Short mmCIF file of C-alpha atoms (C1' of nucleotides) in Angstrom, two decimals:
data_model
loop_
_atom_site.label_atom_id
_atom_site.label_comp_id
_atom_site.label_asym_id
_atom_site.label_seq_id
_atom_site.Cartn_x
_atom_site.Cartn_y
_atom_site.Cartn_z
CA MET A 155 0.10 0.02 -0.04
CA ASN A 156 1.58 3.03 -0.97
CA TRP A 157 0.60 6.61 0.83
CA ASN A 158 1.96 9.90 1.67
CA ASP A 159 0.75 11.40 5.09
CA TYR A 160 0.40 15.31 5.27
CA HIS A 161 -1.40 14.93 8.49
CA SER A 162 -4.50 16.66 7.67
CA TYR A 163 -5.09 14.86 4.63
CA ILE A 164 -3.35 11.85 3.08
CA GLU A 165 -2.65 10.90 -0.91
CA ILE A 166 -2.73 7.25 -2.01
CA THR A 167 -0.72 6.29 -4.98
CA PRO A 168 -3.11 3.97 -6.91
CA PRO A 169 -1.74 1.03 -8.91
CA GLN A 170 -1.82 0.85 -12.78
CA ASP A 171 -5.32 0.66 -14.21
CA PHE A 172 -7.14 2.61 -12.10
CA THR A 173 -9.33 5.47 -12.90
CA LEU A 174 -11.24 7.13 -9.88
CA GLN A 175 -14.01 8.67 -12.28
CA GLU A 176 -15.07 4.97 -13.52
CA CYS A 177 -15.35 3.82 -9.88
CA LEU A 178 -17.50 6.93 -8.80
CA VAL A 179 -19.66 6.42 -11.73
CA PHE A 180 -20.37 2.48 -10.55
CA LEU A 181 -20.99 4.31 -6.96
CA GLY A 182 -23.28 6.64 -8.25
CA ARG A 183 -25.60 4.16 -9.87
CA SER A 184 -28.55 4.15 -7.56
CA GLU A 185 -30.56 7.32 -6.16
CA HIS A 186 -31.31 5.14 -3.18
CA GLU A 187 -27.69 4.61 -1.76
CA ASN A 188 -27.38 6.11 1.25
CA LEU A 189 -24.04 4.61 2.66
CA HIS A 190 -22.02 7.28 0.65
CA GLN A 191 -22.66 10.27 -1.24
CA ILE A 192 -21.26 11.92 -4.44
CA ARG A 193 -21.03 15.46 -4.76
CA ASP A 194 -19.09 17.87 -7.08
CA GLY A 195 -16.87 15.20 -8.11
CA TYR A 196 -16.11 14.21 -4.66
CA LEU A 197 -17.07 11.12 -2.87
CA TYR A 198 -18.01 11.15 0.74
CA LYS A 199 -17.76 8.25 3.16
CA LEU A 200 -18.38 7.82 6.64
CA ILE A 201 -16.34 5.21 8.57
CA LYS A 202 -15.84 4.11 12.07
CA ILE A 203 -12.45 4.00 13.62
CA LYS A 204 -12.52 3.04 17.25
CA ASP A 205 -15.73 4.06 18.06
CA GLU A 206 -15.20 7.41 16.38
CA LEU A 207 -17.19 8.33 13.25
CA VAL A 208 -14.70 9.66 10.68
CA LEU A 209 -16.15 11.32 7.47
CA LEU A 210 -13.82 10.84 4.32
CA LYS A 211 -13.99 13.04 1.49
CA ILE A 212 -12.32 11.53 -1.58
CA GLY A 213 -10.99 12.94 -4.70
CA GLU A 214 -8.31 13.01 -7.29
CA ALA A 215 -5.39 15.25 -7.48
CA ALA A 216 -2.86 14.99 -9.98
CA ASN A 217 -3.56 11.28 -10.54
CA LEU A 218 -3.30 10.52 -6.79
CA ILE A 219 -6.20 9.66 -4.45
CA ARG A 220 -6.61 12.59 -2.07
CA VAL A 221 -8.45 11.89 1.15
CA GLU A 222 -9.58 14.77 3.04
CA PHE A 223 -11.25 14.79 6.75
CA PRO A 224 -13.75 17.58 6.31
CA ALA A 225 -15.59 17.00 9.95
CA SER A 226 -12.49 16.58 12.23
CA ALA A 227 -8.67 16.68 12.52
CA PRO A 228 -7.79 13.37 11.92
CA THR A 229 -5.36 11.33 14.29
CA LEU A 230 -2.56 9.08 12.92
CA GLU A 231 -4.42 6.03 13.38
CA ALA A 232 -7.58 7.59 11.75
CA ARG A 233 -5.28 8.36 8.38
CA ARG A 234 -4.05 4.94 8.20
CA LYS A 235 -7.14 3.37 8.76
CA ALA A 236 -8.61 5.64 5.91
CA ALA A 237 -5.97 4.66 3.64
CA THR A 238 -6.31 1.01 4.42
CA TYR A 239 -10.04 1.28 4.30
CA LEU A 240 -9.83 3.09 0.50
CA TRP A 241 -7.27 0.31 -0.67
CA GLU A 242 -9.42 -2.43 0.14
CA TRP A 243 -12.87 -0.76 -0.91
CA PHE A 244 -11.40 0.01 -4.28
CA ASP A 245 -9.50 -3.29 -4.56
CA LEU A 246 -5.98 -1.52 -5.26
CA SER A 247 -3.84 -4.75 -4.59
CA GLN A 248 -5.23 -6.15 -7.63
CA GLU A 249 -3.06 -6.32 -10.84
CA LEU A 250 -5.53 -6.08 -13.53
CA GLU A 251 -3.16 -6.39 -16.65
CA PRO A 252 -3.80 -10.47 -16.90
CA PHE A 253 -7.81 -9.67 -16.67
CA TYR A 254 -7.48 -7.14 -19.29
CA GLU A 255 -5.11 -9.31 -21.54
CA MET A 256 -7.78 -12.13 -21.28
CA ALA A 257 -10.67 -9.75 -21.90
CA SER A 258 -9.03 -8.34 -24.96
CA SER A 259 -9.56 -11.41 -26.84
CA ASN A 260 -12.91 -12.36 -25.57
CA MET A 261 -15.91 -11.47 -27.98
CA ILE A 262 -18.02 -10.56 -24.81
CA LEU A 263 -15.74 -8.57 -22.84
CA HIS A 264 -13.17 -6.86 -25.15
CA LYS A 265 -15.62 -4.28 -25.81
CA ILE A 266 -16.67 -3.22 -22.01
CA VAL A 267 -13.15 -3.47 -20.58
CA ASP A 268 -12.09 -0.88 -23.37
CA GLU A 269 -14.92 1.43 -22.18
CA TYR A 270 -14.59 1.13 -18.51
CA ARG A 271 -10.95 0.66 -18.24
CA GLY A 272 -9.84 1.39 -14.90
CA LEU A 273 -12.97 0.46 -13.17
CA ARG A 274 -12.00 -1.78 -10.21
CA LEU A 275 -14.37 -4.22 -8.44
CA ILE A 276 -15.97 -2.00 -5.64
CA GLY A 277 -15.84 -3.92 -2.76
CA ILE A 278 -18.05 -4.14 0.52
CA PRO A 279 -15.30 -4.67 3.01
CA ASP A 280 -17.66 -5.64 6.01
CA LEU A 281 -18.57 -9.08 6.02
CA PHE A 282 -22.05 -8.14 7.79
CA GLU A 283 -23.04 -5.79 5.42
CA ALA A 284 -22.10 -7.77 2.26
CA LEU A 285 -24.20 -10.59 3.61
CA THR A 286 -27.03 -8.70 4.68
CA TRP A 287 -27.04 -6.59 1.49
CA ALA A 288 -26.95 -9.70 -0.60
CA ILE A 289 -29.88 -11.28 1.38
CA LEU A 290 -32.03 -8.04 0.86
CA GLY A 291 -31.28 -8.40 -2.87
CA GLN A 292 -32.41 -12.16 -3.00
CA GLN A 293 -35.46 -12.60 -5.28
CA ILE A 294 -36.66 -9.07 -5.01
CA ASN A 295 -36.02 -5.97 -7.63
CA LEU A 296 -33.07 -3.96 -6.73
CA ALA A 297 -34.96 -0.76 -6.10
CA PHE A 298 -37.10 -2.34 -3.58
CA ALA A 299 -33.81 -4.18 -2.00
CA TYR A 300 -32.19 -0.38 -1.81
CA THR A 301 -35.62 0.87 -0.01
CA LEU A 302 -35.37 -2.05 2.56
CA LYS A 303 -31.50 -1.25 2.99
CA LYS A 304 -32.24 2.26 3.62
CA ARG A 305 -34.81 1.95 6.20
CA PHE A 306 -32.55 -0.69 8.01
CA VAL A 307 -29.53 1.66 7.99
CA GLU A 308 -31.56 4.58 8.95
CA GLU A 309 -33.28 2.66 11.89
CA TYR A 310 -30.11 0.92 13.11
CA GLY A 311 -27.13 2.50 11.78
CA GLU A 312 -24.99 5.40 13.28
CA SER A 313 -24.62 8.68 11.45
CA LEU A 314 -23.01 11.82 11.43
CA THR A 315 -24.40 15.19 10.08
CA PHE A 316 -21.92 17.60 8.63
CA GLU A 317 -22.75 21.08 7.10
CA GLY A 318 -26.48 19.99 6.60
CA SER A 319 -25.69 16.30 5.36
CA THR A 320 -26.16 13.34 6.99
CA TYR A 321 -23.81 10.30 6.48
CA TRP A 322 -24.79 7.05 7.39
CA LEU A 323 -22.73 3.82 9.07
CA PHE A 324 -24.09 0.09 8.10
CA PRO A 325 -25.50 -1.18 11.42
CA GLU A 326 -23.24 -3.52 13.31
CA TYR A 327 -24.09 -7.17 13.86
CA LYS A 328 -24.21 -6.60 17.60
CA ALA A 329 -27.23 -4.32 17.26
CA ILE A 330 -28.98 -6.52 15.12
CA ALA A 331 -28.26 -9.87 16.96
CA ASN A 332 -30.82 -8.57 19.81
CA CYS A 333 -33.60 -7.75 17.10
CA SER A 334 -36.61 -9.84 17.26
CA ILE A 335 -38.16 -10.85 13.58
CA GLY A 336 -41.28 -8.47 14.18
CA ASP A 337 -38.63 -5.59 14.31
CA LEU A 338 -37.54 -6.11 11.00
CA LYS A 339 -40.81 -6.92 9.51
CA MET A 340 -41.96 -3.21 10.55
CA LEU A 341 -39.51 -2.22 7.90
CA GLN A 342 -41.06 -4.54 5.24
CA PHE A 343 -38.50 -7.38 5.62
CA SER A 344 -40.12 -10.60 4.75
CA THR A 345 -40.09 -13.28 7.60
CA ARG A 346 -37.09 -15.12 5.61
CA LYS A 347 -35.37 -12.09 5.42
CA ALA A 348 -35.52 -11.26 9.00
CA GLU A 349 -34.58 -14.67 9.82
CA TYR A 350 -31.72 -15.11 7.87
CA ILE A 351 -30.26 -11.43 8.79
CA ILE A 352 -30.92 -11.85 12.54
CA GLY A 353 -29.51 -15.38 12.32
CA ILE A 354 -26.27 -13.93 10.76
CA ALA A 355 -25.94 -11.33 13.40
CA GLN A 356 -26.08 -13.76 16.10
CA LEU A 357 -23.60 -16.14 14.75
CA MET A 358 -20.84 -13.20 14.30
CA THR A 359 -21.76 -11.69 17.55
CA SER A 360 -20.93 -15.21 19.07
CA GLY A 361 -17.79 -15.33 17.10
CA LYS A 362 -18.89 -18.29 14.85
CA ILE A 363 -18.48 -16.50 11.64
CA ARG A 364 -15.59 -14.08 11.23
CA LYS A 365 -13.91 -12.57 8.15
CA GLU A 366 -10.42 -13.09 9.07
CA ASP A 367 -11.24 -16.84 9.84
CA LEU A 368 -12.95 -17.26 6.33
CA LEU A 369 -9.93 -15.90 4.65
CA HIS A 370 -7.61 -17.82 6.55
CA LEU A 371 -8.97 -20.90 5.12
CA LYS A 372 -7.70 -19.86 1.64
CA ASP A 373 -9.13 -22.61 -0.48
CA TYR A 374 -12.23 -21.34 -2.70
CA GLN A 375 -14.33 -24.43 -2.13
CA GLN A 376 -13.62 -24.51 1.76
CA ILE A 377 -14.85 -21.01 2.21
CA LYS A 378 -17.86 -21.38 0.06
CA GLN A 379 -18.95 -24.52 2.04
CA SER A 380 -18.51 -22.39 4.93
CA LEU A 381 -20.76 -19.86 3.78
CA THR A 382 -23.40 -22.07 2.56
CA ALA A 383 -23.47 -24.01 5.52
CA ILE A 384 -25.31 -20.41 6.97
CA ARG A 385 -29.05 -20.35 6.70
CA GLY A 386 -30.12 -18.03 4.13
CA VAL A 387 -26.78 -18.32 2.09
CA GLY A 388 -26.90 -20.20 -0.90
CA ALA A 389 -24.32 -20.30 -3.94
CA TRP A 390 -25.42 -17.14 -5.41
CA THR A 391 -24.81 -15.15 -1.93
CA ALA A 392 -21.71 -16.96 -1.21
CA ASP A 393 -19.99 -16.09 -4.61
CA TYR A 394 -21.38 -12.50 -4.09
CA VAL A 395 -19.75 -12.31 -0.83
CA MET A 396 -16.38 -13.88 -1.70
CA MET A 397 -16.27 -11.22 -4.71
CA LYS A 398 -17.32 -8.20 -3.00
CA CYS A 399 -15.93 -8.91 0.74
CA LEU A 400 -13.11 -11.45 0.20
CA HIS A 401 -11.69 -10.34 -3.04
CA PHE A 402 -11.73 -13.75 -4.72
CA THR A 403 -11.56 -12.73 -8.56
CA SER A 404 -12.56 -16.28 -9.45
CA ALA A 405 -15.83 -15.78 -7.31
CA PHE A 406 -18.73 -16.51 -9.88
CA PRO A 407 -22.26 -15.66 -8.99
CA ILE A 408 -23.56 -17.54 -12.18
CA ALA A 409 -27.03 -17.51 -11.33
CA ASP A 410 -27.33 -13.69 -11.06
CA VAL A 411 -30.16 -12.15 -12.83
CA GLY A 412 -27.95 -8.95 -13.43
CA LEU A 413 -25.25 -10.88 -15.17
CA HIS A 414 -27.82 -12.82 -17.18
CA ASN A 415 -29.55 -9.55 -18.31
CA ALA A 416 -25.92 -8.06 -19.37
CA LEU A 417 -25.23 -10.95 -21.27
CA LYS A 418 -28.49 -10.89 -23.17
CA ILE A 419 -27.85 -7.42 -23.99
CA GLN A 420 -24.06 -7.62 -24.98
CA LEU A 421 -25.06 -10.78 -27.24
CA GLY A 422 -28.27 -9.20 -28.52
CA LEU A 423 -30.34 -12.39 -27.59
CA GLU A 424 -34.11 -12.44 -27.41
CA ARG A 425 -33.86 -14.30 -24.16
CA LYS A 426 -31.46 -14.46 -21.47
CA PRO A 427 -28.73 -17.10 -21.57
CA THR A 428 -29.15 -20.53 -20.02
CA LEU A 429 -26.80 -21.58 -17.24
CA GLU A 430 -25.09 -24.10 -19.59
CA GLU A 431 -24.59 -21.44 -22.29
CA ILE A 432 -22.95 -19.00 -19.71
CA GLU A 433 -20.77 -21.79 -18.77
CA VAL A 434 -19.44 -21.96 -22.24
CA LEU A 435 -19.24 -18.20 -22.71
CA ALA A 436 -17.08 -17.78 -19.41
CA LYS A 437 -15.05 -20.75 -20.19
CA ASN A 438 -11.95 -18.36 -20.87
CA TRP A 439 -12.53 -16.20 -17.75
CA GLU A 440 -10.96 -18.72 -15.63
CA GLY A 441 -9.70 -16.89 -12.26
CA TRP A 442 -11.30 -13.64 -13.53
CA GLN A 443 -14.83 -14.38 -13.35
CA ALA A 444 -15.54 -11.85 -10.63
CA TYR A 445 -14.12 -9.03 -12.66
CA ALA A 446 -16.00 -10.15 -15.65
CA THR A 447 -19.18 -10.28 -13.94
CA PHE A 448 -18.64 -6.85 -12.24
CA TYR A 449 -17.80 -5.24 -15.61
CA LEU A 450 -20.90 -6.61 -16.99
CA TRP A 451 -23.07 -5.42 -14.23
CA ARG A 452 -21.18 -1.93 -15.00
CA SER A 453 -22.53 -2.25 -18.49
CA LEU A 454 -26.03 -2.05 -17.20
CA TYR A 455 -25.69 1.30 -15.87
CA GLY A 456 -25.61 3.03 -19.28
"C1'" DA B 305 -53.14 -7.47 -14.16
"C1'" DT B 306 -49.41 -9.94 -14.81
"C1'" DC B 307 -44.70 -11.22 -14.55
"C1'" DC B 308 -40.32 -10.73 -13.04
"C1'" DA B 309 -36.96 -9.38 -9.52
"C1'" DG B 310 -28.64 -9.10 -8.31
"C1'" DG B 311 -32.75 -16.66 -4.48
"C1'" DA B 312 -32.82 -20.05 -0.52
"C1'" DG B 313 -35.04 -23.60 1.84
"C1'" DT B 314 -37.92 -27.76 1.82
"C1'" DC B 315 -39.85 -31.86 0.54
"C1'" DC B 316 -40.23 -35.56 -2.57
"C1'" DG B 317 -38.88 -39.43 -5.38
"C1'" DC C 97 -29.01 -35.84 -6.77
"C1'" DG C 98 -32.63 -33.13 -9.46
"C1'" DG C 99 -37.13 -30.99 -10.04
"C1'" DA C 100 -41.18 -28.79 -7.88
"C1'" DC C 101 -43.49 -25.89 -4.40
"C1'" DT C 102 -43.41 -21.99 -1.15
"C1'" DC C 103 -41.94 -17.73 0.71
"C1'" DA C 104 -43.17 -12.45 -0.29
"C1'" DT C 105 -43.92 -8.13 -2.17
"C1'" DG C 106 -42.72 -3.97 -4.93
"C1'" DG C 107 -42.02 -2.43 -9.40
"C1'" DA C 108 -42.73 -2.17 -14.53
#
DNA sequence: ATCCAGGAGTCCG
DNA sequence: CGGACTCATGGA
């Protein structure tokens, strides 16, 4: 991780193949998003560092990522954690050349990697958030999923108001472990979604699911099995979480409806492709299925 | 009104 | 193991 500390702000030197603007386009895809804001070309994000809410203002300065701390003077630890957070959020450890190399000769991918070059797989570093967001999105349209998330965040998350704008933090699992099914049903969660999410909050509170433990397993299949053993987590959710939270570039949520729609459009099909057809199409994506999927999702947002 | 949505669990043979 | 059924409700 390459960053410079100027005490009141920091600058991160991104790796090759990084374009902040492309990442901001993806982050700005939904009007309903309340876990970050984009204004005047700057990205605002609230994070928590040792019980303290820290607002980040992220922008570009001469090909560097500059992070300012508009709401309060940052401690050294806050500056370090901010750099670490951004490095993970934007997946800056990844070397994308092999992906672009593969994609350049791929019938489906070559056009979109050219168009969105520099886009990184925007992650969800917090495991509880990744799991919860995936479960919220199961089998309902995305607009409604965002509505549910907004209610959930604004009911159980912490917030900071600065210069007239309110910034939200995703709820912590400890705060949700004590919820009843009825509490979440009041937000229009289905019984199933409420059960799954409270169950996961309880598993995490008791230490039975931890991101570090999953990452230590290393092996793709072991981690996927550990995840799908959780009630409410099927193959799609496990791959989604491995892709967005655990940084597995080979994770592949092959049953994803958004992926199907993107492939249908890219290929000019009358219908969505079948799973068997997708397996054939993705034959050469080996090792980069997550990035291929992510770029295809991006293609759905104009 | 009708169909679909960034699925998962359960049951049945 | 593979397929059908159930959940559950907003959006287009």
